[in-house]
Amino acid sequence: MKGIAMAVSGLALLGSAQAQANADAAYPNRPVTIVVPHPPGGSVDSLARMFAVKLGEELKQSVIIDNRAGASGMVGAGVVARSTPDGYTLYLNASIHNINPLLYKKKMAFDAVKDFTPISGLAQGALIFSVNNNVPARTVQEFVKVLKADPGKYSFATTGFGSAGHLAIAQFAYEASLSSLDIPIVLYRGGGPALTDLIGGQVHGLIDPMLSSLPMVKTDKIRALAVTGAKRSPLLPDVPTMQEAGLKNFEFYSWYGLWAPAKLPDAIQKKLDAATQKVMTSASMKEQLSGLGFESAYRNGADFAQYIQAETARYSTIIEQAHITAE
């Protein structure tokens, strides 16, 4: 009887494994949801909506965006971490996903690495270093002199605590030998309010993705002093890089990736990665990205995981240098 029971158990396990393999092979046979942990309209949401359309075409299935904003992206991340790893709940976010653990170690209800499967790196974008039009500086070095001559008078806006823009400001301060007393940082909930106050002069500087800042620069509502990438942007060919502006070690991008819950079946991960590669390396997608100040930065799952590790180490150094702590 014991042998019969073991045989039946083995057949059950084999049947279960076969059923799972069949389900994986049929993926996706219903709509896929991408959780975006930020409000509609920002850089992450805009990229996600472009990507979702193209991914749906590759998968031959509907791909839906679900905005779950709150707590610097941790609300949406938590939703995904608790989801079934079947490929029907995905997660698209920026570098802040791996910055949050450096700032909120004791407050996070999930592990940003262990509770997620990195599927692919998607894109990256340089940021624009811009100032209010009344700031008496037309170059980065002139602005540094202004900040040092009158400490505390000129403030910077950041669109999220721990965001790429926030860390870019901290990196700028370190490279320019400025202290937190020289440049007070004002926290805003989103790019819209921050840009409104930058235009109005309530704050004086901002380092933010091109998607949100570029239209204000193009209409002369704010002044661009530099871009943070390794080379000039074709959208702002007359604006120097931070390195050209004299900060030789300054290179900073906001990057974006696609994740799923941990323990995603390999077959589904590979299918999603293959579809993502086709989307992000297509000529049409590259053209769309370029128009918004992004560039394709596709990485497969393994390469993306390594990139995340390296970037997290870099962010940790910036946070330590700037003594950034969450209240």
CSV table of C-alpha atoms in Angstrom, one decimal:
chain,number,residue,atom,x,y,z
A,1,MET,CA,0.0,0.0,0.0
A,2,LYS,CA,2.8,2.3,0.8
A,3,GLY,CA,4.4,1.8,-2.6
A,4,ILE,CA,1.0,2.5,-4.3
A,5,ALA,CA,0.6,5.7,-2.3
A,6,MET,CA,4.1,6.9,-3.2
A,7,ALA,CA,3.3,6.1,-6.9
A,8,VAL,CA,0.1,8.0,-6.7
A,9,SER,CA,1.8,10.9,-5.0
A,10,GLY,CA,4.5,10.9,-7.7
A,11,LEU,CA,1.9,10.9,-10.5
A,12,ALA,CA,0.2,13.8,-8.8
A,13,LEU,CA,3.4,15.8,-8.6
A,14,LEU,CA,4.1,15.0,-12.3
A,15,GLY,CA,0.7,16.0,-13.3
A,16,SER,CA,1.0,19.3,-11.3
A,17,ALA,CA,4.3,20.0,-13.0
A,18,GLN,CA,2.9,19.3,-16.4
A,19,ALA,CA,-0.1,21.6,-15.7
A,20,GLN,CA,2.3,24.4,-14.7
A,21,ALA,CA,4.4,23.8,-17.8
A,22,ASN,CA,1.3,24.0,-20.0
A,23,ALA,CA,0.2,27.2,-18.2
A,24,ASP,CA,3.6,28.7,-18.7
A,25,ALA,CA,3.6,27.8,-22.4
A,26,ALA,CA,0.1,29.3,-22.8
A,27,TYR,CA,1.2,32.6,-21.2
A,28,PRO,CA,-0.4,35.1,-21.5
A,29,ASN,CA,-4.0,34.0,-22.1
A,30,ARG,CA,-5.5,37.0,-20.3
A,31,PRO,CA,-4.7,40.7,-19.7
A,32,VAL,CA,-1.4,41.6,-18.0
A,33,THR,CA,-1.2,44.4,-15.5
A,34,ILE,CA,1.8,46.7,-15.0
A,35,VAL,CA,1.8,48.3,-11.6
A,36,VAL,CA,3.2,51.9,-11.7
A,37,PRO,CA,3.9,53.1,-8.2
A,38,HIS,CA,3.5,56.8,-9.1
A,39,PRO,CA,0.7,59.1,-10.2
A,40,PRO,CA,-0.3,59.5,-13.8
A,41,GLY,CA,1.7,62.0,-15.9
A,42,GLY,CA,5.2,61.7,-14.5
A,43,SER,CA,8.3,60.2,-16.3
A,44,VAL,CA,7.7,56.6,-14.9
A,45,ASP,CA,4.0,56.7,-15.9
A,46,SER,CA,4.7,58.1,-19.4
A,47,LEU,CA,7.3,55.5,-20.1
A,48,ALA,CA,5.1,52.7,-18.8
A,49,ARG,CA,2.2,53.7,-21.0
A,50,MET,CA,4.4,53.8,-24.1
A,51,PHE,CA,5.9,50.5,-23.2
A,52,ALA,CA,2.6,48.8,-22.4
A,53,VAL,CA,1.2,49.5,-25.9
A,54,LYS,CA,4.2,47.9,-27.5
A,55,LEU,CA,4.5,45.0,-25.1
A,56,GLY,CA,0.8,44.2,-25.7
A,57,GLU,CA,1.5,44.0,-29.4
A,58,GLU,CA,4.4,41.6,-28.8
A,59,LEU,CA,2.5,39.4,-26.4
A,60,LYS,CA,-0.8,39.7,-28.4
A,61,GLN,CA,-2.6,40.5,-25.2
A,62,SER,CA,-3.9,43.6,-23.5
A,63,VAL,CA,-1.5,45.2,-21.0
A,64,ILE,CA,-3.1,47.5,-18.4
A,65,ILE,CA,-1.5,50.2,-16.3
A,66,ASP,CA,-2.5,50.3,-12.7
A,67,ASN,CA,-1.2,53.4,-10.8
A,68,ARG,CA,-0.6,52.7,-7.2
A,69,ALA,CA,1.1,55.8,-5.9
A,70,GLY,CA,2.3,56.5,-2.3
A,71,ALA,CA,5.2,56.4,0.0
A,72,SER,CA,7.9,57.1,-2.6
A,73,GLY,CA,6.7,54.1,-4.7
A,74,MET,CA,6.6,51.6,-1.8
A,75,VAL,CA,2.8,51.2,-1.9
A,76,GLY,CA,2.8,49.9,-5.4
A,77,ALA,CA,6.0,47.9,-4.8
A,78,GLY,CA,4.3,46.2,-1.9
A,79,VAL,CA,1.3,45.3,-4.0
A,80,VAL,CA,3.6,43.5,-6.5
A,81,ALA,CA,5.7,41.8,-3.8
A,82,ARG,CA,2.5,40.2,-2.4
A,83,SER,CA,1.2,39.2,-5.8
A,84,THR,CA,1.1,35.7,-7.4
A,85,PRO,CA,4.3,35.2,-9.5
A,86,ASP,CA,2.4,34.1,-12.6
A,87,GLY,CA,3.4,36.9,-15.0
A,88,TYR,CA,0.1,38.7,-14.9
A,89,THR,CA,1.2,41.3,-12.4
A,90,LEU,CA,4.4,43.2,-13.4
A,91,TYR,CA,6.1,46.3,-11.9
A,92,LEU,CA,7.7,49.2,-13.7
A,93,ASN,CA,9.6,51.8,-11.7
A,94,ALA,CA,12.7,54.0,-11.8
A,95,SER,CA,15.9,53.8,-9.8
A,96,ILE,CA,14.1,54.9,-6.6
A,97,HIS,CA,13.0,51.2,-6.2
A,98,ASN,CA,16.6,50.5,-5.1
A,99,ILE,CA,17.2,53.8,-3.4
A,100,ASN,CA,14.3,53.4,-0.9
A,101,PRO,CA,15.9,50.5,1.0
A,102,LEU,CA,18.9,52.7,1.7
A,103,LEU,CA,16.7,55.3,3.3
A,104,TYR,CA,13.8,53.3,4.8
A,105,LYS,CA,15.5,50.1,6.1
A,106,LYS,CA,13.3,49.8,9.1
A,107,LYS,CA,10.0,50.8,7.5
A,108,MET,CA,9.8,48.6,4.4
A,109,ALA,CA,7.4,45.7,4.5
A,110,PHE,CA,9.2,43.9,1.6
A,111,ASP,CA,12.7,43.3,0.3
A,112,ALA,CA,13.4,45.3,-2.8
A,113,VAL,CA,15.8,42.6,-4.1
A,114,LYS,CA,14.6,39.2,-2.7
A,115,ASP,CA,10.9,39.8,-3.3
A,116,PHE,CA,11.2,40.7,-7.0
A,117,THR,CA,12.4,39.1,-10.2
A,118,PRO,CA,14.3,41.5,-12.4
A,119,ILE,CA,13.0,41.0,-16.0
A,120,SER,CA,14.7,43.7,-18.0
A,121,GLY,CA,16.3,47.1,-17.9
A,122,LEU,CA,14.3,49.4,-20.2
A,123,ALA,CA,15.6,52.9,-20.6
A,124,GLN,CA,17.5,55.8,-19.0
A,125,GLY,CA,17.4,59.5,-19.2
A,126,ALA,CA,19.7,62.4,-18.3
A,127,LEU,CA,18.3,65.1,-16.1
A,128,ILE,CA,18.2,68.8,-16.7
A,129,PHE,CA,19.9,71.1,-14.2
A,130,SER,CA,17.7,74.2,-14.4
A,131,VAL,CA,17.2,77.5,-12.5
A,132,ASN,CA,14.6,80.2,-12.1
A,133,ASN,CA,15.1,82.9,-14.8
A,134,ASN,CA,15.9,85.6,-12.1
A,135,VAL,CA,18.9,83.6,-10.7
A,136,PRO,CA,22.0,85.7,-11.5
A,137,ALA,CA,23.9,82.9,-13.2
A,138,ARG,CA,24.1,81.5,-16.7
A,139,THR,CA,26.5,78.7,-16.1
A,140,VAL,CA,26.9,76.0,-13.4
A,141,GLN,CA,30.2,77.6,-12.1
A,142,GLU,CA,28.5,81.0,-11.9
A,143,PHE,CA,25.7,79.4,-9.9
A,144,VAL,CA,28.2,77.7,-7.5
A,145,LYS,CA,29.8,81.2,-6.9
A,146,VAL,CA,26.3,82.7,-6.2
A,147,LEU,CA,25.5,79.8,-3.8
A,148,LYS,CA,28.8,80.2,-1.9
A,149,ALA,CA,28.5,84.0,-1.8
A,150,ASP,CA,25.1,83.9,-0.1
A,151,PRO,CA,24.6,80.6,1.7
A,152,GLY,CA,21.0,79.6,2.3
A,153,LYS,CA,19.4,82.2,0.0
A,154,TYR,CA,18.9,79.9,-3.0
A,155,SER,CA,16.9,76.7,-2.5
A,156,PHE,CA,16.5,73.6,-4.6
A,157,ALA,CA,13.3,71.7,-5.2
A,158,THR,CA,13.1,67.9,-5.3
A,159,THR,CA,10.1,66.0,-6.6
A,160,GLY,CA,10.5,63.1,-4.2
A,161,PHE,CA,12.6,62.3,-1.2
A,162,GLY,CA,15.3,59.9,-2.4
A,163,SER,CA,14.5,60.4,-6.0
A,164,ALA,CA,17.1,60.5,-8.8
A,165,GLY,CA,16.8,64.3,-8.7
A,166,HIS,CA,17.3,64.5,-5.0
A,167,LEU,CA,20.5,62.4,-5.2
A,168,ALA,CA,21.7,64.4,-8.2
A,169,ILE,CA,21.4,67.5,-6.1
A,170,ALA,CA,23.4,65.8,-3.3
A,171,GLN,CA,26.0,64.7,-5.8
A,172,PHE,CA,26.2,68.3,-7.2
A,173,ALA,CA,26.7,69.7,-3.7
A,174,TYR,CA,29.5,67.3,-3.0
A,175,GLU,CA,31.3,67.8,-6.3
A,176,ALA,CA,31.0,71.6,-5.9
A,177,SER,CA,32.1,71.6,-2.3
A,178,LEU,CA,28.8,73.0,-1.1
A,179,SER,CA,27.1,72.1,2.2
A,180,SER,CA,23.4,71.5,3.0
A,181,LEU,CA,23.4,75.0,4.6
A,182,ASP,CA,24.4,76.5,1.2
A,183,ILE,CA,21.5,75.0,-0.7
A,184,PRO,CA,18.3,74.2,1.3
A,185,ILE,CA,16.2,71.5,-0.3
A,186,VAL,CA,12.4,71.8,-0.5
A,187,LEU,CA,10.5,68.5,-0.9
A,188,TYR,CA,7.5,68.5,-3.4
A,189,ARG,CA,5.0,65.8,-4.2
A,190,GLY,CA,5.5,65.6,-7.9
A,191,GLY,CA,7.1,67.5,-10.7
A,192,GLY,CA,4.2,69.8,-11.5
A,193,PRO,CA,4.2,71.7,-8.1
A,194,ALA,CA,8.0,71.9,-8.1
A,195,LEU,CA,8.1,73.4,-11.6
A,196,THR,CA,5.3,75.8,-10.8
A,197,ASP,CA,7.3,77.2,-7.8
A,198,LEU,CA,10.6,77.2,-9.8
A,199,ILE,CA,8.9,79.3,-12.4
A,200,GLY,CA,7.5,81.6,-9.8
A,201,GLY,CA,10.7,82.0,-7.9
A,202,GLN,CA,9.6,80.3,-4.6
A,203,VAL,CA,12.6,77.9,-5.2
A,204,HIS,CA,15.6,78.5,-7.4
A,205,GLY,CA,17.0,75.3,-8.7
A,206,LEU,CA,15.9,71.9,-9.8
A,207,ILE,CA,17.5,68.7,-11.3
A,208,ASP,CA,14.7,66.7,-12.9
A,209,PRO,CA,14.0,64.4,-15.9
A,210,MET,CA,13.8,66.0,-19.3
A,211,LEU,CA,10.2,64.8,-19.8
A,212,SER,CA,8.9,67.3,-17.3
A,213,SER,CA,11.5,70.1,-17.4
A,214,LEU,CA,12.2,70.3,-21.2
A,215,PRO,CA,8.9,72.0,-22.2
A,216,MET,CA,9.5,74.7,-19.6
A,217,VAL,CA,13.1,75.2,-20.9
A,218,LYS,CA,11.9,75.3,-24.5
A,219,THR,CA,9.4,78.0,-23.7
A,220,ASP,CA,11.9,80.1,-21.7
A,221,LYS,CA,10.0,79.7,-18.4
A,222,ILE,CA,13.2,78.3,-16.7
A,223,ARG,CA,16.9,78.4,-17.7
A,224,ALA,CA,18.8,75.2,-18.3
A,225,LEU,CA,22.4,75.3,-17.1
A,226,ALA,CA,23.5,71.7,-17.8
A,227,VAL,CA,22.4,68.2,-18.5
A,228,THR,CA,23.6,65.3,-16.3
A,229,GLY,CA,24.4,62.7,-19.0
A,230,ALA,CA,27.8,61.8,-20.5
A,231,LYS,CA,27.0,63.7,-23.7
A,232,ARG,CA,24.9,66.6,-24.8
A,233,SER,CA,21.2,65.9,-25.5
A,234,PRO,CA,20.1,66.3,-29.1
A,235,LEU,CA,17.0,68.1,-27.7
A,236,LEU,CA,19.3,70.7,-26.0
A,237,PRO,CA,22.4,70.8,-28.2
A,238,ASP,CA,23.6,74.2,-26.8
A,239,VAL,CA,23.4,73.1,-23.2
A,240,PRO,CA,26.6,71.6,-21.8
A,241,THR,CA,27.0,68.5,-19.7
A,242,MET,CA,27.8,68.8,-16.1
A,243,GLN,CA,31.3,67.5,-16.9
A,244,GLU,CA,31.8,70.2,-19.6
A,245,ALA,CA,30.5,72.7,-17.0
A,246,GLY,CA,33.5,71.8,-14.7
A,247,LEU,CA,32.2,69.0,-12.5
A,248,LYS,CA,34.5,66.3,-14.0
A,249,ASN,CA,33.1,63.3,-12.0
A,250,PHE,CA,29.4,64.2,-12.5
A,251,GLU,CA,27.3,61.8,-14.6
A,252,PHE,CA,23.8,60.9,-13.5
A,253,TYR,CA,20.9,59.2,-15.1
A,254,SER,CA,17.4,58.2,-14.0
A,255,TRP,CA,16.9,54.6,-15.1
A,256,TYR,CA,13.8,52.5,-15.5
A,257,GLY,CA,13.2,48.7,-15.3
A,258,LEU,CA,10.6,46.0,-15.3
A,259,TRP,CA,10.2,43.5,-12.5
A,260,ALA,CA,7.8,40.7,-11.4
A,261,PRO,CA,7.2,39.1,-8.0
A,262,ALA,CA,9.9,36.7,-6.8
A,263,LYS,CA,9.8,33.1,-8.0
A,264,LEU,CA,8.5,33.9,-11.4
A,265,PRO,CA,8.7,30.8,-13.6
A,266,ASP,CA,11.8,30.9,-15.8
A,267,ALA,CA,9.7,30.2,-19.0
A,268,ILE,CA,7.6,33.3,-18.3
A,269,GLN,CA,10.6,35.4,-17.4
A,270,LYS,CA,12.3,34.5,-20.7
A,271,LYS,CA,9.2,35.2,-22.7
A,272,LEU,CA,8.7,38.6,-21.1
A,273,ASP,CA,12.4,39.5,-21.5
A,274,ALA,CA,12.4,38.4,-25.2
A,275,ALA,CA,9.3,40.6,-25.8
A,276,THR,CA,10.8,43.5,-23.9
A,277,GLN,CA,14.0,43.3,-26.0
A,278,LYS,CA,12.1,43.5,-29.2
A,279,VAL,CA,10.1,46.5,-27.9
A,280,MET,CA,13.0,48.5,-26.4
A,281,THR,CA,15.4,47.9,-29.4
A,282,SER,CA,12.9,48.7,-32.1
A,283,ALA,CA,13.4,51.8,-34.2
A,284,SER,CA,9.9,53.2,-33.4
A,285,MET,CA,10.4,52.9,-29.7
A,286,LYS,CA,13.9,54.5,-29.8
A,287,GLU,CA,12.4,57.4,-31.7
A,288,GLN,CA,9.6,57.8,-29.2
A,289,LEU,CA,12.0,57.7,-26.3
A,290,SER,CA,14.3,60.2,-27.9
A,291,GLY,CA,11.5,62.7,-28.3
A,292,LEU,CA,10.9,62.6,-24.5
A,293,GLY,CA,14.6,62.8,-23.5
A,294,PHE,CA,15.0,59.1,-22.8
A,295,GLU,CA,17.2,56.5,-24.5
A,296,SER,CA,16.8,52.8,-24.8
A,297,ALA,CA,19.0,51.0,-22.3
A,298,TYR,CA,17.8,47.4,-22.6
A,299,ARG,CA,19.4,44.9,-20.4
A,300,ASN,CA,18.4,41.2,-19.9
A,301,GLY,CA,17.5,40.0,-16.5
A,302,ALA,CA,21.0,38.9,-15.4
A,303,ASP,CA,22.6,42.1,-16.7
A,304,PHE,CA,19.9,44.2,-15.1
A,305,ALA,CA,20.4,42.5,-11.7
A,306,GLN,CA,24.1,43.3,-11.9
A,307,TYR,CA,23.5,46.9,-13.0
A,308,ILE,CA,21.1,47.4,-10.0
A,309,GLN,CA,23.7,46.1,-7.6
A,310,ALA,CA,26.3,48.5,-9.0
A,311,GLU,CA,24.0,51.5,-9.0
A,312,THR,CA,22.8,50.7,-5.5
A,313,ALA,CA,26.4,50.8,-4.2
A,314,ARG,CA,26.8,54.2,-5.9
A,315,TYR,CA,23.7,55.6,-4.4
A,316,SER,CA,24.8,54.4,-1.0
A,317,THR,CA,28.0,56.4,-1.3
A,318,ILE,CA,26.1,59.6,-2.3
A,319,ILE,CA,23.6,59.2,0.6
A,320,GLU,CA,26.5,58.7,3.0
A,321,GLN,CA,28.5,61.7,1.7
A,322,ALA,CA,25.4,63.9,1.9
A,323,HIS,CA,24.2,62.6,5.2
A,324,ILE,CA,20.7,62.0,3.9
A,325,THR,CA,18.5,60.4,6.4
A,326,ALA,CA,14.7,59.7,6.4
A,327,GLU,CA,12.8,61.4,9.2
